[in-house]
Amino acid sequence: MVVADLIALPGALLSAYMLRLSTWWPVEFLQPAWWLFAVLPILGVFVFARIGLYRAVIRFMGAHAILAITKGVAVLAVVLACLAYAMNVSPFPRSVPVNFALVALVYVGGTRLLVRQYYQWLVRHFVDKKPVLIYGAGGAGVQLAAALDNGGDYFPVGFVDDDPRLWGEIVRGRPVHRPKDIEALLVRYGIRQVLLAIPAHSRDAQRSIVERLLRYSVQIQTVPSMAEIVEHKVAVEQLREIQLEDLLGREPVPAIPELLERSIVGKSVLITGGGGSIGAEIARQVIAHIPTRLIILEQSEYALYQIALELEEIRDSRQIYGVEVIPVLGSVCDGLLVEKTLVNHKIQTVYHAAAYKHVPIIEENIQQGIRNNILGTATLAHLASKVGVERFVLISTDKAVRPTNVMGATKRVAEQVLQSLVMEGTQTRFCMVRFGNVLGSSGSVVPRFRAQVEQGGPVTVTHPDITRYFMTIEEASSLVIQAGSMAKGGEVFVLDMGEPVKIRHLAEKIIVLMGYTAKSEDNPKGDIAIRYTGLRKGEKLYEELLIGSDSERTSHPKIMKAMEECVEYAKLAESLSVFENLLLTDQEDSDLDNILCQLLGELVSGFSRVQEVESFDKQSLELN
């Protein structure tokens, strides 16, 4: 660039004379000024070096470099005029410095732009970059294209946009196409990846676009949300995979601030099972609303360490001073530990998320499921009532409704424990919040499906007709907090989970989102097969959220309320005592399990344990 400038600056001075005098070689004007042609380039290199022009990387040159060049040539034009008049150069037309500035800007800036363009041409044609299509020709799309141009992995061949006013226009040197041209573009350029640059669109609009793109079996990535970009959490070019939450999640209903704050602000809050997926997310949302102290009770040391560290980082980064984060290692079954925790920290609100929840595991470990889910809940609830906790929220499950497995039955008994305490009379406001599957929770099918796709398949689904309700973990946790704040005592709150989703369709979408095709009868040469393994012990095809048919609306559109029948306190207390005594016996596990299940059946209406796995012709369904 120094050599180029040493040539460009005298050339610009000569061009300035030519433009002024309309002749190719004005000798009578050049002879008195010959020494300016030698001095000016040296001064120019010095000035450009001082303003940092030679430190700019040419291939990344933008508006800042052009502005620096403009300042540099303006300085040189002034110096040129001063030297000419100081040294009495004559004849010296007064327009020469102006012409020089304009021409030098073109010559000096133009050489750099040419080099930058040449570099990009080399990269485009001789570097192995993946062709991609950018969906969205707005500000985010332009920023993304600029970032990709300067990178070494992707080459954007063009834009696609829903706005008809942009069709056929050129944005950052690339054409803007109509959505219906996508298929032809994919074939023409061999594109296997589409990048969404529509952070300002609503979730419903983004979901609609993704659903259309799923037909083309391309990998879909997206820029961060507008909130993340505005808050400077991430940059536009930090792409992420389309998550299933983007397809299944509903347009979020704004939280009611008063309901979020009522049970948290200025209070001492205990979260049991705070190291689990639900408990941890509740903890994150609780600390954001500034309790006086947040106590996490967790029996996994590593999970407790992780969430305590994260909460402290959240507190410090948001400058939420004065909030104590207190990790307590132990189990809700430890009555002495629970009582000391409730009393010493003056607990006012309890979110009880500590539970064993995986159906097949509990089917093989019935005694531990009853000990933790029933007796642990009873211990915590009785002590909370005894010491005068203001509010107690149990995290329940849709599997508690007419359960076909031990896990669901234990959660229903846990609900009855709280209901019976309310019937008996207590100052504590007990309630339960019942909902279905949470995307991203531990044991979720989504990470398992992704791992199976990465390994080349097959993706295993238990049954072609099995359906489940899904909700994002953030929305579920927010609704749990709001529902708990509405409790008067004994309510079963049911979250609106939207429409149920077939797990088979879930698997197909994950396969396509990861850039593969699902093998089927219509597409026998697909990349990933779906294999059906049969229902596991205790597993139902469909889940329900209400035992009865009656439910009431609440002040929140996504929360319903039901008052369901429960067991009398005396009978329940007797059954809890029997459970406790049975777990202390040395009977054979199989015999003890049968007795425990029989007792569960007496307590839980509709409990019908499915012992046998449903069988069907898996081979015939392999490609369906």
Coordinates of C-alpha atoms in Angstrom, one line a residue:
M1 CA 0.0 0.0 0.0
V2 CA 3.0 2.4 0.6
V3 CA 4.2 1.7 -2.9
A4 CA 0.8 2.2 -4.3
D5 CA 0.5 5.5 -2.5
L6 CA 3.9 6.7 -3.8
I7 CA 2.6 6.1 -7.3
A8 CA -1.0 7.3 -6.7
L9 CA -0.3 10.7 -5.1
P10 CA 1.9 12.1 -7.9
G11 CA -0.5 10.6 -10.4
A12 CA -3.3 12.4 -8.6
L13 CA -1.4 15.8 -8.8
L14 CA -0.8 15.3 -12.5
S15 CA -4.5 14.4 -13.0
A16 CA -5.4 17.6 -11.1
Y17 CA -3.4 19.7 -13.6
M18 CA -4.9 17.8 -16.5
L19 CA -8.5 18.3 -15.3
R20 CA -7.9 22.0 -14.7
L21 CA -6.1 22.8 -18.0
S22 CA -7.9 20.2 -20.3
T23 CA -4.6 19.0 -21.7
W24 CA -2.5 15.8 -21.4
W25 CA 0.8 17.4 -20.6
P26 CA 0.8 21.1 -19.6
V27 CA 4.6 21.6 -19.6
E28 CA 4.6 25.3 -18.8
F29 CA 2.6 24.6 -15.6
L30 CA 4.5 21.5 -14.6
Q31 CA 8.1 22.8 -14.8
P32 CA 7.8 25.3 -11.9
A33 CA 6.1 22.6 -9.7
W34 CA 8.3 19.6 -10.5
W35 CA 9.6 19.4 -6.9
L36 CA 6.0 19.1 -5.6
F37 CA 5.7 15.7 -7.4
A38 CA 8.7 14.5 -5.3
V39 CA 7.7 16.0 -1.9
L40 CA 4.0 15.3 -1.9
P41 CA 4.2 11.5 -2.0
I42 CA 6.7 11.4 0.9
L43 CA 4.5 13.8 2.9
G44 CA 1.5 11.7 2.0
V45 CA 3.0 8.4 3.3
F46 CA 3.9 10.2 6.5
V47 CA 0.4 11.6 7.0
F48 CA -1.3 8.3 6.2
A49 CA 1.0 6.5 8.6
R50 CA 0.2 9.0 11.3
I51 CA -3.6 8.4 10.9
G52 CA -3.1 4.7 11.0
L53 CA -4.1 3.9 7.4
Y54 CA -1.3 1.3 7.0
R55 CA -2.5 -0.6 10.1
A56 CA -5.9 -1.2 8.5
V57 CA -6.4 -4.8 7.2
I58 CA -7.5 -4.3 3.6
R59 CA -9.9 -7.2 3.3
F60 CA -11.9 -5.8 6.3
M61 CA -11.7 -2.2 5.1
G62 CA -15.0 -0.3 5.5
A63 CA -16.4 3.2 6.2
H64 CA -13.8 4.0 8.9
A65 CA -10.9 3.5 6.5
I66 CA -12.5 5.7 3.8
L67 CA -13.1 8.4 6.3
A68 CA -9.4 8.2 7.3
I69 CA -8.4 8.5 3.7
T70 CA -10.6 11.5 3.2
K71 CA -9.0 13.2 6.2
G72 CA -5.5 12.4 4.9
V73 CA -6.0 13.8 1.4
A74 CA -7.7 16.9 2.8
V75 CA -4.6 17.5 4.9
L76 CA -2.4 16.9 1.8
A77 CA -4.5 19.3 -0.3
V78 CA -4.0 22.1 2.3
V79 CA -0.3 21.4 2.5
L80 CA -0.1 21.4 -1.3
A81 CA -1.7 24.9 -1.4
C82 CA 0.5 26.2 1.4
L83 CA 3.7 24.9 -0.2
A84 CA 2.8 26.3 -3.6
Y85 CA 2.1 29.8 -2.3
A86 CA 5.0 29.8 0.2
M87 CA 7.5 28.8 -2.5
N88 CA 5.9 31.2 -5.0
V89 CA 5.1 28.5 -7.6
S90 CA 3.8 30.2 -10.6
P91 CA 1.7 29.6 -12.5
F92 CA -0.3 27.5 -10.0
P93 CA -4.1 27.4 -10.6
R94 CA -6.1 27.7 -7.4
S95 CA -8.4 24.7 -8.3
V96 CA -5.4 22.3 -8.4
P97 CA -5.5 21.5 -4.6
V98 CA -9.3 20.8 -4.8
N99 CA -8.9 18.6 -7.9
F100 CA -6.0 16.9 -6.2
A101 CA -8.0 16.0 -3.1
L102 CA -10.9 14.6 -5.2
V103 CA -8.6 12.5 -7.5
A104 CA -6.4 11.3 -4.6
L105 CA -9.4 10.1 -2.8
V106 CA -10.4 8.0 -5.8
Y107 CA -6.8 6.8 -6.4
V108 CA -5.8 6.0 -2.8
G109 CA -9.2 4.7 -1.7
G110 CA -9.8 2.9 -5.1
T111 CA -6.6 0.9 -4.9
R112 CA -7.6 -0.4 -1.5
L113 CA -11.2 -1.2 -2.6
L114 CA -9.8 -3.1 -5.6
V115 CA -7.5 -5.2 -3.4
R116 CA -10.4 -5.9 -1.1
Q117 CA -12.6 -6.9 -4.0
Y118 CA -9.9 -9.1 -5.5
Y119 CA -9.4 -10.9 -2.2
Q120 CA -13.1 -11.6 -1.9
W121 CA -13.1 -12.9 -5.5
L122 CA -10.3 -15.2 -4.7
V123 CA -12.0 -16.5 -1.6
R124 CA -15.3 -16.9 -3.5
H125 CA -13.8 -18.9 -6.3
F126 CA -10.8 -20.7 -4.9
V127 CA -11.5 -21.3 -1.2
D128 CA -13.9 -24.1 -0.2
K129 CA -16.7 -22.2 1.4
K130 CA -20.2 -23.6 1.9
P131 CA -22.9 -21.9 -0.1
V132 CA -25.7 -20.7 2.1
L133 CA -29.0 -18.8 1.7
I134 CA -29.9 -16.0 4.1
Y135 CA -33.6 -15.7 4.9
G136 CA -34.2 -12.0 5.7
A137 CA -32.8 -9.1 3.9
G138 CA -33.2 -6.6 6.7
G139 CA -30.5 -5.1 9.0
A140 CA -29.7 -8.5 10.6
G141 CA -29.4 -10.2 7.3
V142 CA -27.0 -7.5 6.0
Q143 CA -24.9 -7.7 9.1
L144 CA -24.8 -11.5 8.8
A145 CA -23.8 -11.4 5.2
A146 CA -21.0 -8.9 6.1
A147 CA -19.7 -11.2 8.8
L148 CA -19.8 -14.3 6.5
D149 CA -18.0 -12.4 3.8
N150 CA -15.1 -11.8 6.2
G151 CA -15.1 -15.4 7.5
G152 CA -13.8 -18.5 6.0
D153 CA -16.7 -21.0 6.3
Y154 CA -19.7 -19.7 4.4
F155 CA -20.5 -17.9 1.2
P156 CA -24.0 -16.3 1.0
V157 CA -25.3 -16.7 -2.5
G158 CA -28.3 -14.4 -2.0
F159 CA -31.2 -13.4 0.2
V160 CA -34.8 -14.5 0.5
D161 CA -37.5 -12.2 2.0
D162 CA -41.2 -12.1 2.4
D163 CA -41.4 -8.4 1.6
P164 CA -42.5 -8.0 -2.1
R165 CA -40.8 -4.6 -2.2
L166 CA -37.4 -6.2 -1.9
W167 CA -37.8 -8.8 -4.6
G168 CA -35.3 -8.3 -7.4
E169 CA -33.4 -5.7 -5.4
I170 CA -29.6 -6.0 -4.8
V171 CA -28.5 -6.0 -1.1
R172 CA -24.8 -6.0 -0.4
G173 CA -24.1 -7.2 -3.9
R174 CA -26.6 -10.1 -3.8
P175 CA -30.1 -10.4 -5.2
V176 CA -33.2 -10.7 -3.0
H177 CA -35.4 -13.7 -4.1
R178 CA -39.0 -14.6 -3.5
P179 CA -39.7 -17.5 -1.0
K180 CA -41.1 -19.6 -3.8
D181 CA -37.7 -19.5 -5.5
I182 CA -36.0 -21.4 -2.6
E183 CA -36.2 -24.8 -4.1
A184 CA -34.6 -23.7 -7.4
L185 CA -31.9 -21.9 -5.5
L186 CA -31.1 -24.9 -3.4
V187 CA -30.7 -27.0 -6.6
R188 CA -28.8 -24.4 -8.5
Y189 CA -26.1 -23.7 -5.9
G190 CA -26.1 -27.0 -4.1
I191 CA -27.2 -25.3 -0.8
R192 CA -27.6 -27.5 2.2
Q193 CA -28.0 -24.7 4.8
V194 CA -30.4 -21.8 5.3
L195 CA -29.6 -19.1 7.8
L196 CA -32.6 -17.2 9.3
A197 CA -31.9 -13.5 10.0
I198 CA -35.4 -12.5 11.2
P199 CA -34.8 -11.8 15.0
A200 CA -37.6 -9.1 15.1
H201 CA -40.3 -11.5 13.8
S202 CA -42.8 -13.0 16.2
R203 CA -42.3 -16.6 17.3
D204 CA -45.4 -17.6 15.3
A205 CA -44.0 -16.0 12.1
Q206 CA -40.6 -17.6 12.6
R207 CA -42.3 -21.0 13.2
S208 CA -44.3 -20.6 10.0
I209 CA -41.1 -19.9 8.0
V210 CA -39.2 -22.9 9.6
E211 CA -42.1 -25.2 8.8
R212 CA -41.9 -24.2 5.2
L213 CA -38.2 -24.7 5.1
L214 CA -38.5 -28.2 6.6
R215 CA -39.9 -29.4 3.3
Y216 CA -36.5 -28.9 1.6
S217 CA -34.4 -31.1 4.0
V218 CA -31.8 -28.4 4.6
Q219 CA -30.1 -27.6 7.9
I220 CA -31.6 -24.4 9.4
Q221 CA -29.7 -22.0 11.7
T222 CA -30.8 -18.7 13.1
V223 CA -29.3 -15.5 14.4
P224 CA -30.0 -14.7 18.1
S225 CA -33.2 -13.1 19.2
M226 CA -33.6 -9.3 19.1
A227 CA -33.5 -9.1 22.9
E228 CA -30.2 -10.9 23.0
I229 CA -28.7 -8.6 20.3
V230 CA -30.0 -5.4 21.9
E231 CA -28.7 -6.4 25.4
H232 CA -25.3 -7.2 23.7
K233 CA -25.4 -10.8 25.0
V234 CA -24.4 -12.1 21.6
A235 CA -23.6 -10.8 18.1
V236 CA -25.7 -11.2 15.0
E237 CA -23.3 -13.6 13.4
Q238 CA -23.4 -16.0 16.3
L239 CA -25.6 -18.6 14.7
R240 CA -27.4 -21.3 16.6
E241 CA -29.3 -24.4 15.6
I242 CA -33.1 -24.1 15.3
Q243 CA -34.3 -25.6 18.6
L244 CA -37.4 -27.7 19.0
E245 CA -38.6 -25.0 21.3
D246 CA -38.8 -22.7 18.3
L247 CA -41.3 -25.0 16.7
L248 CA -43.3 -26.2 19.7
G249 CA -43.3 -23.2 22.0
R250 CA -46.2 -20.9 21.9
E251 CA -46.1 -17.1 21.6
P252 CA -45.3 -16.4 25.3
V253 CA -48.0 -14.7 27.3
P254 CA -46.5 -11.8 29.3
A255 CA -46.1 -12.7 33.0
I256 CA -48.2 -10.8 35.5
P257 CA -45.6 -8.9 37.6
E258 CA -47.7 -8.9 40.8
L259 CA -48.0 -12.7 40.7
L260 CA -44.3 -13.2 40.1
E261 CA -43.4 -10.9 43.0
R262 CA -46.0 -11.8 45.6
S263 CA -44.3 -14.9 46.9
I264 CA -40.7 -13.9 46.3
V265 CA -39.8 -10.2 46.8
G266 CA -38.3 -9.7 50.3
K267 CA -39.0 -13.2 51.3
S268 CA -36.9 -16.2 52.3
V269 CA -37.5 -18.9 49.6
L270 CA -36.6 -22.6 49.7
I271 CA -36.4 -24.6 46.5
T272 CA -36.0 -28.4 47.0
G273 CA -34.5 -30.3 44.1
G274 CA -32.9 -27.0 43.0
G275 CA -30.2 -28.8 41.1
G276 CA -32.6 -30.4 38.7
S277 CA -33.8 -28.9 35.5
I278 CA -37.1 -27.5 36.8
G279 CA -35.8 -26.5 40.2
A280 CA -32.8 -24.8 38.7
E281 CA -34.9 -22.7 36.3
I282 CA -37.3 -21.7 39.1
A283 CA -34.2 -20.6 41.2
R284 CA -32.9 -18.5 38.3
Q285 CA -36.3 -16.7 38.0
V286 CA -36.7 -16.4 41.8
I287 CA -33.3 -14.7 42.3
A288 CA -34.2 -12.2 39.6
H289 CA -37.1 -10.9 41.8
I290 CA -34.9 -10.2 44.8
P291 CA -35.8 -12.5 47.7
T292 CA -33.9 -11.8 51.0
R293 CA -32.4 -15.2 50.8
L294 CA -32.6 -18.2 48.4
I295 CA -32.0 -21.7 49.9
I296 CA -31.4 -24.6 47.6
L297 CA -31.9 -28.1 49.0
E298 CA -30.3 -30.8 46.8
Q299 CA -29.0 -34.3 47.4
S300 CA -26.6 -34.3 44.5
E301 CA -23.4 -32.5 45.6
Y302 CA -22.3 -31.7 42.0
A303 CA -25.7 -30.4 40.9
L304 CA -25.8 -28.3 44.1
Y305 CA -22.4 -26.8 43.5
Q306 CA -23.3 -26.0 39.8
I307 CA -26.5 -24.2 40.6
A308 CA -25.1 -22.3 43.6
L309 CA -22.2 -21.1 41.5
E310 CA -24.6 -20.0 38.7
L311 CA -26.9 -18.2 41.1
E312 CA -24.0 -16.3 42.6
E313 CA -22.9 -15.2 39.1
I314 CA -26.4 -14.1 38.2
R315 CA -26.6 -12.1 41.5
D316 CA -23.2 -10.4 41.0
S317 CA -23.7 -9.7 37.2
R318 CA -27.1 -8.1 37.8
Q319 CA -25.8 -6.3 41.0
I320 CA -28.6 -7.9 43.1
Y321 CA -26.9 -7.1 46.4
G322 CA -28.2 -8.3 49.7
V323 CA -29.6 -11.7 48.4
E324 CA -28.1 -14.6 50.2
V325 CA -27.7 -17.9 48.2
I326 CA -27.4 -20.8 50.6
P327 CA -26.8 -24.3 49.3
V328 CA -28.0 -27.2 51.6
L329 CA -26.8 -30.7 50.8
G330 CA -29.3 -33.4 51.8
S331 CA -32.7 -35.0 51.1
V332 CA -36.2 -34.0 51.9
C333 CA -36.6 -37.4 53.6
D334 CA -34.2 -36.1 56.4
G335 CA -36.7 -34.6 58.8
L336 CA -34.1 -33.2 61.1
L337 CA -32.3 -31.4 58.3
V338 CA -35.5 -30.1 56.8
E339 CA -36.8 -28.7 60.1
K340 CA -33.5 -27.0 60.9
T341 CA -33.5 -25.5 57.4
L342 CA -37.1 -24.2 57.7
V343 CA -36.5 -22.7 61.1
N344 CA -33.0 -21.4 60.9
H345 CA -33.6 -19.6 57.6
K346 CA -37.2 -18.5 58.5
I347 CA -38.6 -19.9 55.2
Q348 CA -41.7 -18.2 53.9
T349 CA -42.1 -19.8 50.5
V350 CA -41.3 -23.4 49.4
Y351 CA -41.1 -24.7 45.8
H352 CA -41.0 -28.4 46.1
A353 CA -39.4 -29.8 42.9
A354 CA -37.4 -32.7 44.5
A355 CA -38.8 -35.9 43.0
Y356 CA -37.8 -39.0 41.2
K357 CA -39.6 -38.6 37.9
H358 CA -38.4 -41.1 35.2
V359 CA -41.1 -43.7 34.7
P360 CA -39.0 -46.8 33.8
I361 CA -36.5 -46.1 36.6
I362 CA -39.2 -45.9 39.3
E363 CA -40.9 -49.1 37.9
E364 CA -37.6 -50.9 38.8
N365 CA -37.1 -49.0 42.0
I366 CA -40.5 -48.8 43.6
Q367 CA -39.4 -48.5 47.2
Q368 CA -37.1 -45.5 46.5
G369 CA -39.8 -43.8 44.5
I370 CA -42.3 -44.1 47.4
R371 CA -39.7 -43.1 50.0
N372 CA -38.7 -39.9 48.1
N373 CA -41.9 -38.8 46.3
I374 CA -44.4 -39.7 49.0
L375 CA -42.7 -39.8 52.4
G376 CA -40.2 -37.0 51.5
T377 CA -43.1 -34.8 50.4
A378 CA -45.1 -35.7 53.6
T379 CA -42.0 -34.9 55.8
L380 CA -41.5 -31.5 54.1
A381 CA -45.2 -30.6 54.0
H382 CA -45.9 -31.5 57.7
L383 CA -42.8 -29.5 58.9
A384 CA -43.7 -26.6 56.7
S385 CA -47.2 -26.5 58.2
K386 CA -45.7 -26.9 61.7
V387 CA -43.3 -24.0 61.5
G388 CA -45.8 -21.7 59.7
V389 CA -44.4 -21.5 56.2
E390 CA -46.7 -19.0 54.3
R391 CA -46.8 -20.8 50.9
F392 CA -46.0 -24.3 49.7
V393 CA -46.0 -25.1 45.9
L394 CA -45.7 -28.7 44.8
I395 CA -44.4 -29.4 41.3
S396 CA -46.6 -32.2 40.0
T397 CA -47.1 -34.0 36.7
D398 CA -49.8 -35.0 34.2
K399 CA -48.8 -38.6 34.9
A400 CA -50.6 -38.2 38.3
V401 CA -53.9 -38.3 36.4
R402 CA -55.3 -41.9 36.3
P403 CA -51.7 -43.2 36.5
T404 CA -50.5 -46.4 34.9
N405 CA -47.1 -46.3 36.6
V406 CA -45.7 -46.0 40.0
M407 CA -44.1 -42.6 39.5
G408 CA -47.5 -41.1 38.6
A409 CA -49.2 -42.8 41.5
T410 CA -46.6 -41.5 44.0
K411 CA -47.0 -38.0 42.7
R412 CA -50.8 -38.3 43.1
V413 CA -50.4 -39.4 46.7
A414 CA -48.0 -36.4 47.2
E415 CA -50.8 -34.2 46.0
Q416 CA -53.2 -35.8 48.4
V417 CA -50.8 -35.2 51.3
L418 CA -51.1 -31.5 50.7
Q419 CA -54.8 -31.6 50.1
S420 CA -55.4 -33.5 53.4
L421 CA -53.3 -31.0 55.3
V422 CA -55.6 -28.2 54.0
M423 CA -58.7 -30.2 55.0
E424 CA -57.3 -30.8 58.4
G425 CA -56.6 -27.1 58.9
T426 CA -53.3 -25.2 58.4
Q427 CA -52.1 -21.6 58.0
T428 CA -49.8 -22.7 55.1
R429 CA -51.3 -22.2 51.7
F430 CA -50.6 -25.5 50.0
C431 CA -51.1 -25.9 46.2
M432 CA -50.0 -28.2 43.4
V433 CA -49.1 -27.2 39.8
R434 CA -49.6 -30.0 37.3
F435 CA -48.1 -30.0 33.8
G436 CA -46.6 -32.2 31.1
N437 CA -43.2 -32.7 29.6
V438 CA -40.7 -29.9 29.6
L439 CA -38.3 -29.3 26.7
G440 CA -34.7 -29.4 27.8
S441 CA -35.3 -31.1 31.1
S442 CA -33.1 -34.0 32.2
G443 CA -34.3 -37.2 30.4
S444 CA -36.1 -35.3 27.7
V445 CA -36.4 -37.2 24.4
V446 CA -34.9 -34.3 22.4
P447 CA -31.3 -34.6 23.5
R448 CA -31.5 -38.4 23.0
F449 CA -32.9 -38.0 19.5
R450 CA -30.2 -35.5 18.6
A451 CA -27.5 -37.9 19.8
Q452 CA -29.0 -40.7 17.8
V453 CA -29.1 -38.6 14.6
E454 CA -25.4 -37.6 15.2
Q455 CA -24.5 -41.3 15.4
G456 CA -26.2 -42.0 12.1
G457 CA -29.5 -43.4 13.6
P458 CA -31.8 -45.1 14.0
V459 CA -33.9 -42.8 16.1
T460 CA -35.9 -44.9 18.5
V461 CA -39.5 -44.1 19.3
T462 CA -41.6 -46.4 21.6
H463 CA -44.8 -46.3 19.6
P464 CA -46.0 -44.6 16.4
D465 CA -49.1 -43.1 18.1
I466 CA -47.6 -42.0 21.4
T467 CA -48.3 -38.3 22.1
R468 CA -47.1 -35.9 24.8
Y469 CA -47.7 -32.3 25.9
F470 CA -44.6 -30.1 25.7
M471 CA -43.7 -26.7 27.2
T472 CA -40.5 -24.8 27.4
I473 CA -38.7 -24.9 30.8
E474 CA -38.7 -21.1 31.1
E475 CA -42.5 -20.8 30.5
A476 CA -43.3 -23.7 32.8
S477 CA -41.2 -22.3 35.7
S478 CA -42.7 -18.8 35.3
L479 CA -46.2 -20.2 35.4
V480 CA -45.4 -22.3 38.4
I481 CA -44.4 -19.2 40.3
Q482 CA -47.5 -17.3 39.2
A483 CA -49.8 -20.2 40.0
G484 CA -48.4 -20.5 43.5
S485 CA -49.1 -16.9 44.2
M486 CA -52.8 -17.4 43.4
A487 CA -53.2 -20.2 45.9
K488 CA -55.8 -19.9 48.7
G489 CA -55.2 -23.5 49.8
G490 CA -55.6 -27.0 48.3
E491 CA -55.9 -26.0 44.6
V492 CA -54.6 -28.1 41.8
F493 CA -53.4 -25.7 39.2
V494 CA -53.1 -27.1 35.6
L495 CA -51.0 -25.3 33.0
D496 CA -52.3 -24.9 29.5
M497 CA -49.9 -27.1 27.5
G498 CA -51.3 -26.3 24.1
E499 CA -51.9 -29.2 21.6
P500 CA -50.3 -32.6 22.2
V501 CA -47.5 -33.6 19.9
K502 CA -46.8 -37.0 18.4
I503 CA -43.3 -38.1 19.3
R504 CA -42.9 -39.6 15.9
H505 CA -43.4 -36.2 14.3
L506 CA -41.0 -34.8 16.9
A507 CA -38.3 -37.3 15.7
E508 CA -38.9 -36.4 12.1
K509 CA -38.5 -32.7 12.7
I510 CA -35.3 -33.2 14.6
I511 CA -33.9 -35.3 11.8
V512 CA -34.7 -32.6 9.2
L513 CA -33.5 -29.7 11.4
M514 CA -30.1 -31.4 11.7
G515 CA -29.8 -31.4 7.9
Y516 CA -30.8 -35.0 7.2
T517 CA -33.8 -36.8 5.6
A518 CA -36.0 -39.3 7.4
K519 CA -36.3 -42.7 5.9
S520 CA -39.9 -43.6 5.1
E521 CA -42.0 -45.5 2.6
D522 CA -42.0 -42.4 0.4
N523 CA -38.3 -41.9 0.8
P524 CA -36.6 -45.3 1.3
K525 CA -33.2 -43.8 0.5
G526 CA -33.4 -41.3 3.4
D527 CA -30.5 -40.8 5.8
I528 CA -32.0 -41.7 9.2
A529 CA -34.5 -44.4 10.0
I530 CA -37.0 -44.3 12.8
R531 CA -37.3 -47.6 14.8
Y532 CA -40.3 -48.4 17.0
T533 CA -39.4 -50.3 20.2
G534 CA -42.7 -50.7 22.0
L535 CA -44.2 -49.1 25.0
R536 CA -42.1 -49.4 28.2
K537 CA -43.5 -50.5 31.6
G538 CA -46.1 -48.1 32.9
E539 CA -46.1 -45.9 29.8
K540 CA -49.3 -44.6 28.3
L541 CA -50.0 -43.6 24.8
Y542 CA -51.7 -40.4 25.9
E543 CA -51.4 -38.2 29.0
E544 CA -54.2 -36.2 30.7
L545 CA -54.1 -33.1 32.9
L546 CA -57.3 -33.4 34.9
I547 CA -58.8 -36.3 36.8
G548 CA -62.3 -34.8 36.7
S549 CA -63.9 -32.9 33.8
D550 CA -64.3 -29.6 35.7
S551 CA -61.8 -26.8 35.7
E552 CA -62.0 -23.1 36.3
R553 CA -60.2 -20.2 34.6
T554 CA -58.0 -18.0 36.7
S555 CA -56.7 -14.5 36.3
H556 CA -53.9 -15.9 34.1
P557 CA -54.9 -17.2 30.6
K558 CA -52.5 -20.1 30.7
I559 CA -53.4 -21.4 34.2
M560 CA -56.5 -23.3 35.1
K561 CA -57.7 -24.4 38.6
A562 CA -59.3 -27.7 39.7
M563 CA -60.5 -28.8 43.2
E564 CA -60.2 -32.6 43.0
E565 CA -61.3 -35.2 45.5
C566 CA -58.8 -36.4 48.0
V567 CA -58.3 -39.1 50.7
E568 CA -59.4 -38.3 54.3
Y569 CA -56.5 -37.2 56.5
A570 CA -56.9 -40.1 59.0
K571 CA -56.8 -42.7 56.2
L572 CA -53.8 -41.0 54.5
A573 CA -51.9 -40.7 57.7
E574 CA -52.4 -44.4 58.4
S575 CA -51.3 -45.3 54.9
L576 CA -48.2 -43.1 55.2
S577 CA -47.3 -45.0 58.5
V578 CA -47.8 -48.3 56.7
F579 CA -45.5 -47.2 53.9
E580 CA -42.9 -46.2 56.3
N581 CA -43.0 -49.4 58.3
L582 CA -43.0 -51.6 55.1
L583 CA -39.9 -49.8 53.8
L584 CA -38.1 -50.9 57.0
T585 CA -38.9 -54.6 56.6
D586 CA -36.6 -57.2 55.2
Q587 CA -39.1 -58.8 52.8
E588 CA -38.2 -59.9 49.3
D589 CA -38.2 -57.0 47.0
S590 CA -40.7 -58.5 44.6
D591 CA -43.2 -59.3 47.4
L592 CA -42.7 -55.9 49.0
D593 CA -43.2 -54.1 45.7
N594 CA -46.5 -55.9 45.1
I595 CA -47.7 -54.9 48.6
L596 CA -46.7 -51.3 48.0
C597 CA -48.4 -51.2 44.7
Q598 CA -51.6 -52.6 46.2
L599 CA -51.5 -49.9 48.8
L600 CA -51.0 -47.3 46.1
G601 CA -54.0 -48.7 44.3
E602 CA -56.2 -48.2 47.4
L603 CA -55.1 -44.5 47.7
V604 CA -55.1 -43.4 44.1
S605 CA -58.3 -43.5 42.1
G606 CA -57.8 -45.0 38.7
F607 CA -54.4 -46.4 39.3
S608 CA -53.9 -49.3 37.0
R609 CA -50.3 -50.4 36.7
V610 CA -49.4 -51.5 33.2
Q611 CA -47.1 -54.5 33.7
E612 CA -46.7 -55.7 30.1
V613 CA -45.1 -53.8 27.3
E614 CA -47.6 -53.4 24.4
S615 CA -46.5 -55.5 21.4
F616 CA -47.0 -54.8 17.8
D617 CA -45.3 -55.6 14.5
K618 CA -42.3 -53.4 14.7
Q619 CA -40.9 -54.5 11.4
S620 CA -43.9 -53.4 9.5
L621 CA -43.7 -50.0 11.2
E622 CA -40.0 -49.5 10.6
L623 CA -40.4 -47.2 7.6
N624 CA -43.8 -45.7 8.5

